[in-house]
Short mmCIF file of C-alpha atoms in Angstrom, two decimals:
data_model
loop_
_atom_site.label_atom_id
_atom_site.label_comp_id
_atom_site.label_asym_id
_atom_site.label_seq_id
_atom_site.Cartn_x
_atom_site.Cartn_y
_atom_site.Cartn_z
CA MET A 1 56.97 28.46 28.89
CA ALA A 2 56.10 27.51 25.36
CA ILE A 3 52.66 26.08 24.84
CA PRO A 4 52.54 22.96 22.65
CA ILE A 5 50.71 23.76 19.47
CA ALA A 6 48.63 20.58 19.81
CA VAL A 7 46.61 22.04 22.66
CA LEU A 8 45.61 25.17 20.77
CA ASP A 9 42.12 25.32 19.35
CA CYS A 10 42.21 24.54 15.63
CA ASP A 11 39.64 27.22 14.87
CA LEU A 12 41.74 29.81 16.69
CA LEU A 13 44.71 28.85 14.56
CA LEU A 14 42.66 29.04 11.38
CA TYR A 15 40.52 32.06 12.07
CA GLY A 16 42.13 34.11 14.84
CA ARG A 17 40.03 35.85 17.48
CA GLY A 18 36.85 37.80 16.94
CA HIS A 19 34.00 37.27 14.52
CA ARG A 20 35.58 37.90 11.16
CA THR A 21 34.07 36.10 8.20
CA LEU A 22 36.83 34.36 6.28
CA ASP A 23 36.62 33.46 2.60
CA ARG A 24 39.74 31.44 1.93
CA PHE A 25 38.01 29.46 -0.83
CA LYS A 26 36.58 31.42 -3.78
CA LEU A 27 33.97 29.85 -6.04
CA GLU A 28 35.05 32.05 -8.92
CA ASP A 29 38.59 30.62 -8.72
CA VAL A 30 37.57 27.07 -9.73
CA THR A 31 35.71 25.49 -12.62
CA ASP A 32 32.17 24.12 -12.61
CA ASP A 33 33.59 20.67 -13.31
CA TYR A 34 35.66 20.88 -10.14
CA LEU A 35 32.66 22.00 -8.07
CA VAL A 36 30.46 19.21 -9.40
CA SER A 37 33.12 16.53 -8.93
CA THR A 38 34.06 17.68 -5.42
CA TYR A 39 30.83 19.06 -3.98
CA GLY A 40 28.18 17.54 -6.24
CA PHE A 41 26.63 20.75 -7.56
CA PRO A 42 27.42 23.53 -10.05
CA ARG A 43 28.28 27.12 -9.18
CA GLN A 44 24.84 28.72 -9.68
CA PHE A 45 23.18 26.14 -7.46
CA ILE A 46 25.70 26.85 -4.70
CA TYR A 47 25.12 30.59 -5.07
CA TYR A 48 21.38 29.94 -4.69
CA LEU A 49 22.00 28.04 -1.43
CA VAL A 50 24.17 30.89 -0.15
CA ASP A 51 21.30 33.33 -0.77
CA LEU A 52 18.77 30.93 0.76
CA LEU A 53 20.71 29.95 3.89
CA GLY A 54 23.11 32.85 4.34
CA ALA A 55 21.16 34.63 7.10
CA SER A 56 20.81 31.43 9.14
CA LEU A 57 24.48 30.58 8.78
CA SER A 58 25.63 34.04 9.85
CA ARG A 59 24.00 34.09 13.27
CA PRO A 60 26.36 35.84 15.71
CA THR A 61 25.56 33.28 18.43
CA GLN A 62 27.11 30.44 16.44
CA ARG A 63 30.73 29.63 17.06
CA SER A 64 31.27 29.08 13.34
CA ARG A 65 30.38 32.73 12.66
CA ALA A 66 33.97 33.14 11.52
CA ILE A 67 33.39 30.73 8.65
CA SER A 68 31.51 32.27 5.74
CA PRO A 69 28.13 30.81 4.71
CA GLU A 70 29.67 29.89 1.36
CA THR A 71 32.37 27.81 3.03
CA GLN A 72 29.92 26.18 5.42
CA ILE A 73 27.69 25.17 2.50
CA LEU A 74 30.61 23.72 0.55
CA ALA A 75 31.67 21.71 3.59
CA ALA A 76 28.17 20.32 4.06
CA LEU A 77 27.68 19.53 0.36
CA GLY A 78 31.04 17.77 0.37
CA PHE A 79 29.87 15.51 3.20
CA TYR A 80 26.38 14.89 1.83
CA THR A 81 27.66 13.90 -1.60
CA SER A 82 30.72 11.91 -0.50
CA GLY A 83 29.73 10.57 2.92
CA SER A 84 33.14 11.44 4.28
CA PHE A 85 34.93 14.09 6.34
CA GLN A 86 38.10 13.49 4.39
CA THR A 87 41.00 15.74 5.31
CA ARG A 88 41.60 16.70 1.69
CA MET A 89 38.13 18.20 1.43
CA GLY A 90 38.68 20.31 4.52
CA ASP A 91 42.08 21.31 3.21
CA ALA A 92 40.52 22.41 -0.09
CA ILE A 93 38.37 25.01 1.67
CA GLY A 94 40.80 25.69 4.50
CA ILE A 95 39.02 24.29 7.56
CA SER A 96 39.68 21.49 10.04
CA GLN A 97 37.74 18.23 10.28
CA ALA A 98 36.11 19.45 13.50
CA SER A 99 34.99 22.61 11.73
CA MET A 100 33.70 20.49 8.83
CA SER A 101 31.49 18.64 11.30
CA ARG A 102 30.12 21.88 12.74
CA CYS A 103 29.43 23.21 9.25
CA VAL A 104 27.43 20.08 8.41
CA ALA A 105 25.39 20.55 11.61
CA ASN A 106 24.71 24.21 10.84
CA VAL A 107 23.71 23.69 7.21
CA THR A 108 21.61 20.65 8.09
CA GLU A 109 19.70 22.67 10.68
CA ALA A 110 19.14 25.51 8.20
CA LEU A 111 17.81 23.12 5.53
CA VAL A 112 15.53 21.28 7.98
CA GLU A 113 14.06 24.62 9.05
CA ARG A 114 13.00 25.13 5.41
CA ALA A 115 11.74 21.61 4.75
CA SER A 116 8.05 22.62 4.59
CA GLN A 117 8.93 25.29 2.02
CA PHE A 118 10.26 22.71 -0.44
CA ILE A 119 8.51 19.45 0.52
CA HIS A 120 4.71 19.67 0.43
CA PHE A 121 1.63 18.64 -1.52
CA PRO A 122 0.17 21.17 -3.96
CA GLU A 123 -2.97 22.94 -2.82
CA ASP A 124 -4.45 24.86 -5.74
CA GLU A 125 -6.75 22.93 -8.05
CA ALA A 126 -4.77 23.58 -11.22
CA THR A 127 -1.55 22.17 -9.76
CA VAL A 128 -3.36 19.18 -8.29
CA GLN A 129 -4.91 18.42 -11.69
CA SER A 130 -1.50 18.77 -13.35
CA LEU A 131 -0.14 16.30 -10.79
CA LYS A 132 -2.82 13.77 -11.71
CA ASP A 133 -2.30 14.32 -15.43
CA ASP A 134 1.43 13.68 -15.12
CA PHE A 135 0.80 10.38 -13.36
CA TYR A 136 -1.90 9.37 -15.82
CA GLY A 137 0.53 9.96 -18.66
CA LEU A 138 2.92 7.36 -17.25
CA ALA A 139 0.74 4.26 -17.38
CA GLY A 140 -2.91 5.30 -17.46
CA MET A 141 -3.56 5.23 -13.71
CA PRO A 142 -6.13 7.97 -12.92
CA GLY A 143 -6.52 10.10 -9.80
CA VAL A 144 -3.00 9.62 -8.48
CA LEU A 145 -1.73 12.34 -6.13
CA GLY A 146 1.57 10.65 -5.30
CA VAL A 147 3.36 7.33 -4.84
CA VAL A 148 4.41 6.28 -1.35
CA ASP A 149 6.97 3.84 0.03
CA CYS A 150 9.54 3.38 2.78
CA THR A 151 13.31 3.08 2.57
CA HIS A 152 15.86 2.26 5.27
CA VAL A 153 18.99 4.30 5.96
CA ALA A 154 21.68 2.69 8.13
CA ILE A 155 22.78 4.52 11.29
CA LYS A 156 25.23 3.72 14.06
CA ALA A 157 23.89 1.99 17.17
CA PRO A 158 22.52 4.61 19.61
CA ASN A 159 24.67 5.20 22.69
CA ALA A 160 21.91 3.77 24.84
CA GLU A 161 21.27 0.55 22.94
CA ASP A 162 17.74 0.76 21.60
CA LEU A 163 16.39 -2.36 19.92
CA SER A 164 13.67 -0.31 18.25
CA TYR A 165 16.27 0.78 15.66
CA VAL A 166 17.29 -2.79 14.79
CA ASN A 167 15.66 -3.89 11.55
CA ARG A 168 14.92 -7.38 10.28
CA LYS A 169 18.46 -7.78 9.02
CA GLY A 170 19.89 -7.06 12.47
CA LEU A 171 21.19 -3.63 11.42
CA HIS A 172 20.43 -0.27 13.00
CA SER A 173 18.44 1.95 10.67
CA LEU A 174 15.82 4.62 10.26
CA ASN A 175 12.73 3.70 8.25
CA CYS A 176 11.89 6.72 6.10
CA LEU A 177 8.40 7.21 4.65
CA MET A 178 8.32 9.29 1.47
CA VAL A 179 5.89 10.35 -1.25
CA CYS A 180 6.91 11.70 -4.65
CA ASP A 181 5.26 13.01 -7.81
CA ALA A 182 5.72 11.77 -11.36
CA ARG A 183 9.02 13.68 -11.73
CA GLY A 184 10.48 12.36 -8.49
CA VAL A 185 9.85 15.56 -6.51
CA LEU A 186 9.21 14.68 -2.88
CA LEU A 187 5.79 15.72 -1.58
CA SER A 188 6.26 14.27 1.90
CA ALA A 189 9.26 12.94 3.85
CA GLU A 190 9.17 11.51 7.37
CA THR A 191 12.69 10.38 8.16
CA HIS A 192 12.61 9.65 11.90
CA TRP A 193 10.90 6.27 12.24
CA PRO A 194 12.87 3.46 14.01
CA GLY A 195 14.06 0.68 11.72
CA SER A 196 12.22 -2.07 13.59
CA LEU A 197 8.83 -0.71 12.54
CA PRO A 198 7.29 -2.38 9.47
CA ASP A 199 6.15 -0.11 6.67
CA CYS A 200 2.45 -0.55 7.45
CA THR A 201 3.00 0.53 11.07
CA VAL A 202 5.02 3.55 10.01
CA LEU A 203 2.22 4.67 7.71
CA GLN A 204 -0.42 4.02 10.35
CA GLN A 205 1.38 6.32 12.80
CA ALA A 206 2.60 8.89 10.26
CA ALA A 207 1.47 12.47 9.90
CA LEU A 208 0.78 11.60 6.26
CA THR A 209 -2.16 9.41 7.30
CA SER A 210 -3.63 12.17 9.42
CA GLN A 211 -3.28 14.57 6.49
CA PHE A 212 -5.15 12.35 4.06
CA GLU A 213 -7.85 11.26 6.48
CA THR A 214 -8.68 14.74 7.74
CA GLU A 215 -7.83 17.42 5.22
CA LEU A 216 -6.37 16.46 1.87
CA HIS A 217 -8.08 15.84 -1.47
CA LYS A 218 -10.97 13.36 -1.40
CA ASP A 219 -11.01 12.94 -5.18
CA GLY A 220 -7.66 11.21 -5.53
CA TRP A 221 -5.31 8.76 -3.85
CA LEU A 222 -1.76 7.69 -3.27
CA LEU A 223 -0.33 4.46 -4.70
CA GLY A 224 1.38 2.10 -2.28
CA ASP A 225 2.74 -1.42 -2.64
CA SER A 226 1.48 -4.54 -0.89
CA SER A 227 3.30 -3.72 2.35
CA PHE A 228 0.46 -1.27 3.08
CA PHE A 229 -3.25 -1.74 3.76
CA LEU A 230 -5.72 -0.65 1.11
CA ARG A 231 -7.44 2.58 2.16
CA THR A 232 -9.89 4.96 0.55
CA TRP A 233 -6.97 7.29 -0.19
CA LEU A 234 -4.33 4.59 -0.81
CA MET A 235 -4.65 2.16 -3.70
CA THR A 236 -2.60 -1.05 -3.46
CA PRO A 237 -2.13 -3.91 -5.96
CA LEU A 238 -4.48 -6.89 -6.04
CA HIS A 239 -2.90 -9.86 -4.28
CA VAL A 240 -4.11 -12.45 -6.79
CA PRO A 241 -5.34 -10.81 -10.01
CA GLU A 242 -7.76 -12.99 -11.94
CA THR A 243 -9.43 -10.95 -14.68
CA PRO A 244 -7.83 -9.03 -17.56
CA ALA A 245 -8.96 -5.79 -15.89
CA GLU A 246 -7.22 -6.76 -12.65
CA TYR A 247 -4.02 -7.60 -14.51
CA ARG A 248 -4.15 -4.28 -16.35
CA TYR A 249 -4.71 -2.47 -13.05
CA ASN A 250 -1.74 -4.20 -11.41
CA MET A 251 0.51 -3.46 -14.38
CA ALA A 252 -0.43 0.23 -14.41
CA HIS A 253 -0.02 0.37 -10.64
CA SER A 254 3.45 -1.20 -10.76
CA ALA A 255 4.68 1.01 -13.61
CA THR A 256 3.50 4.12 -11.79
CA HIS A 257 4.68 3.11 -8.34
CA ASN A 258 8.16 2.41 -9.72
CA ILE A 259 8.77 6.17 -9.71
CA ILE A 260 9.36 6.14 -5.94
CA GLU A 261 11.92 3.33 -6.22
CA ARG A 262 13.71 5.29 -8.92
CA THR A 263 13.61 8.37 -6.71
CA PHE A 264 15.16 6.47 -3.79
CA ARG A 265 17.98 5.28 -6.05
CA THR A 266 18.74 8.74 -7.35
CA ILE A 267 18.72 10.34 -3.88
CA ARG A 268 21.24 7.74 -2.75
CA SER A 269 23.28 8.23 -5.92
CA ARG A 270 23.63 11.95 -5.33
CA PHE A 271 23.91 11.86 -1.53
CA ARG A 272 26.43 9.15 -0.84
CA CYS A 273 26.23 9.72 2.91
CA LEU A 274 22.93 7.78 2.71
CA ASP A 275 23.87 4.88 0.43
CA GLY A 276 25.94 2.78 2.83
CA SER A 277 29.14 2.81 0.76
CA LYS A 278 30.88 4.89 3.44
CA GLY A 279 29.32 2.96 6.32
CA THR A 280 26.46 4.06 8.52
CA LEU A 281 25.60 7.63 9.48
CA GLN A 282 27.73 8.21 12.57
CA TYR A 283 25.16 10.27 14.44
CA SER A 284 22.30 9.85 16.88
CA PRO A 285 18.95 8.83 15.36
CA GLU A 286 17.69 12.42 15.68
CA LYS A 287 20.71 13.97 13.93
CA SER A 288 20.72 11.23 11.30
CA SER A 289 17.04 11.91 10.63
CA HIS A 290 17.83 15.60 10.11
CA ILE A 291 20.66 14.81 7.68
CA ILE A 292 18.34 12.58 5.64
CA LEU A 293 15.68 15.31 5.58
CA ALA A 294 18.28 17.93 4.57
CA CYS A 295 19.26 15.73 1.61
CA CYS A 296 15.57 15.42 0.69
CA VAL A 297 15.28 19.22 0.66
CA LEU A 298 18.36 19.48 -1.56
CA HIS A 299 16.93 16.80 -3.86
CA ASN A 300 13.81 18.90 -4.44
CA ILE A 301 15.77 22.11 -4.87
CA SER A 302 17.99 20.41 -7.45
CA LEU A 303 14.95 19.31 -9.47
CA GLU A 304 13.52 22.81 -9.17
CA HIS A 305 16.76 24.06 -10.74
CA GLY A 306 16.63 21.57 -13.60
CA LEU A 307 19.40 19.28 -12.38
CA ASP A 308 18.50 15.87 -13.77
CA VAL A 309 19.49 13.53 -10.95
CA TRP A 310 18.02 10.55 -12.81
CA SER A 311 20.94 10.74 -15.21
CA LEU A 312 23.41 10.01 -12.40
CA PRO A 313 25.12 6.59 -12.41
CA ALA A 314 24.15 4.02 -9.80
CA THR A 315 26.57 3.52 -6.92
CA GLY A 316 26.06 -0.18 -6.31
CA HIS A 317 24.90 0.28 -2.70
CA MET A 318 21.21 0.76 -3.34
CA GLU A 319 19.24 -1.10 -0.72
CA GLN A 320 15.76 0.38 -0.83
CA THR A 321 13.55 -2.23 0.75
CA GLU A 322 14.68 -3.77 4.01
CA GLU A 323 11.78 -6.00 4.88
CA GLU A 324 10.18 -9.01 3.28
CA TYR A 325 6.61 -7.96 3.75
CA GLU A 326 3.48 -10.03 3.78
CA GLN A 327 0.54 -9.16 1.58
CA MET A 328 -1.81 -6.86 3.48
CA GLU A 329 -5.51 -7.65 3.33
CA SER A 330 -7.82 -4.68 3.78
CA MET A 331 -10.86 -4.81 6.02
CA ASP A 332 -12.04 -1.43 4.72
CA SER A 333 -15.14 -2.18 2.64
CA GLU A 334 -15.31 1.38 1.30
CA ALA A 335 -11.69 1.19 0.11
CA CYS A 336 -12.47 -2.12 -1.62
CA ARG A 337 -15.50 -0.54 -3.29
CA ILE A 338 -13.41 2.40 -4.56
CA ARG A 339 -10.75 0.10 -6.01
CA GLN A 340 -13.41 -2.08 -7.65
CA GLN A 341 -15.02 1.00 -9.17
CA LEU A 342 -11.61 2.07 -10.46
CA LEU A 343 -11.21 -1.35 -12.10
CA LEU A 344 -14.63 -1.18 -13.75
CA THR A 345 -14.32 2.41 -14.91
CA HIS A 346 -10.74 2.53 -16.22
CA PHE A 347 -9.40 -1.01 -16.73
CA SER A 348 -12.34 -3.14 -17.95
#
């Protein structure tokens, strides 16, 4: 009796049996313009990712072993940069929508495994000093090791309804805590926090706080906005500036801190799966967190390769700050002393 074709596995139809690696789409057969417009990145960048991730994407235990690392990476980049599993994209590289989804999962896992390789604070003194110099050159704020802020990314409601992911606007989201340098390179990215948590609570519970309170540089600080408490390692704006020095401090703080807002906008511009224009991420909070982190890794790699993401046009779906925060008053007398000394030394 004939078997209806609808019940046959789509991968079996596409790939046949066994573990052959198929290359139905050839990078050398298309132009750079096509690659950038369809997958968001030029040829040499994609080749770099193939070299970087190829071993992880060729594991014999994975069902998608039959799909080449190159094809898996193109499928994932197509999703990250468009936010869609459109049939035409799968057709372009010769795989089904189900296979597209598996490719995204595989590439996301491979990128997350390498997150610490590409997202980290510098450790040697020369690089740390260069980091401070770059920030000082922006607006005259000394001692800055990074700027920190949170941004929300919308996700679908978890299967087991969890109110901890409902933010102030009544939407399900992840609240992502990130730090960047003066060029927009991410130095830290924690993408798993539930959307109901205010920024100050996220920072209080974050690994970032533990890092700065126990091991990182004591001769510098991060810059955070007024949604955070002033700390010895985190300088915030003055709530009500009164003197010329305080106004100058706030202006330099704002001009420097703006780098993180610009970085959020450019990440969302390049990775449309995060910007809300295609709806929420249709995954569990854990998988959504991994996709966000994978995009953060790609953001840093793109800057490392000289791809100027700040030249990308805005998408129009750029919600960075979800909450209307209250001004945080610090009870840390040592932090207040450090900020006052900063005012006297550099802004008076």
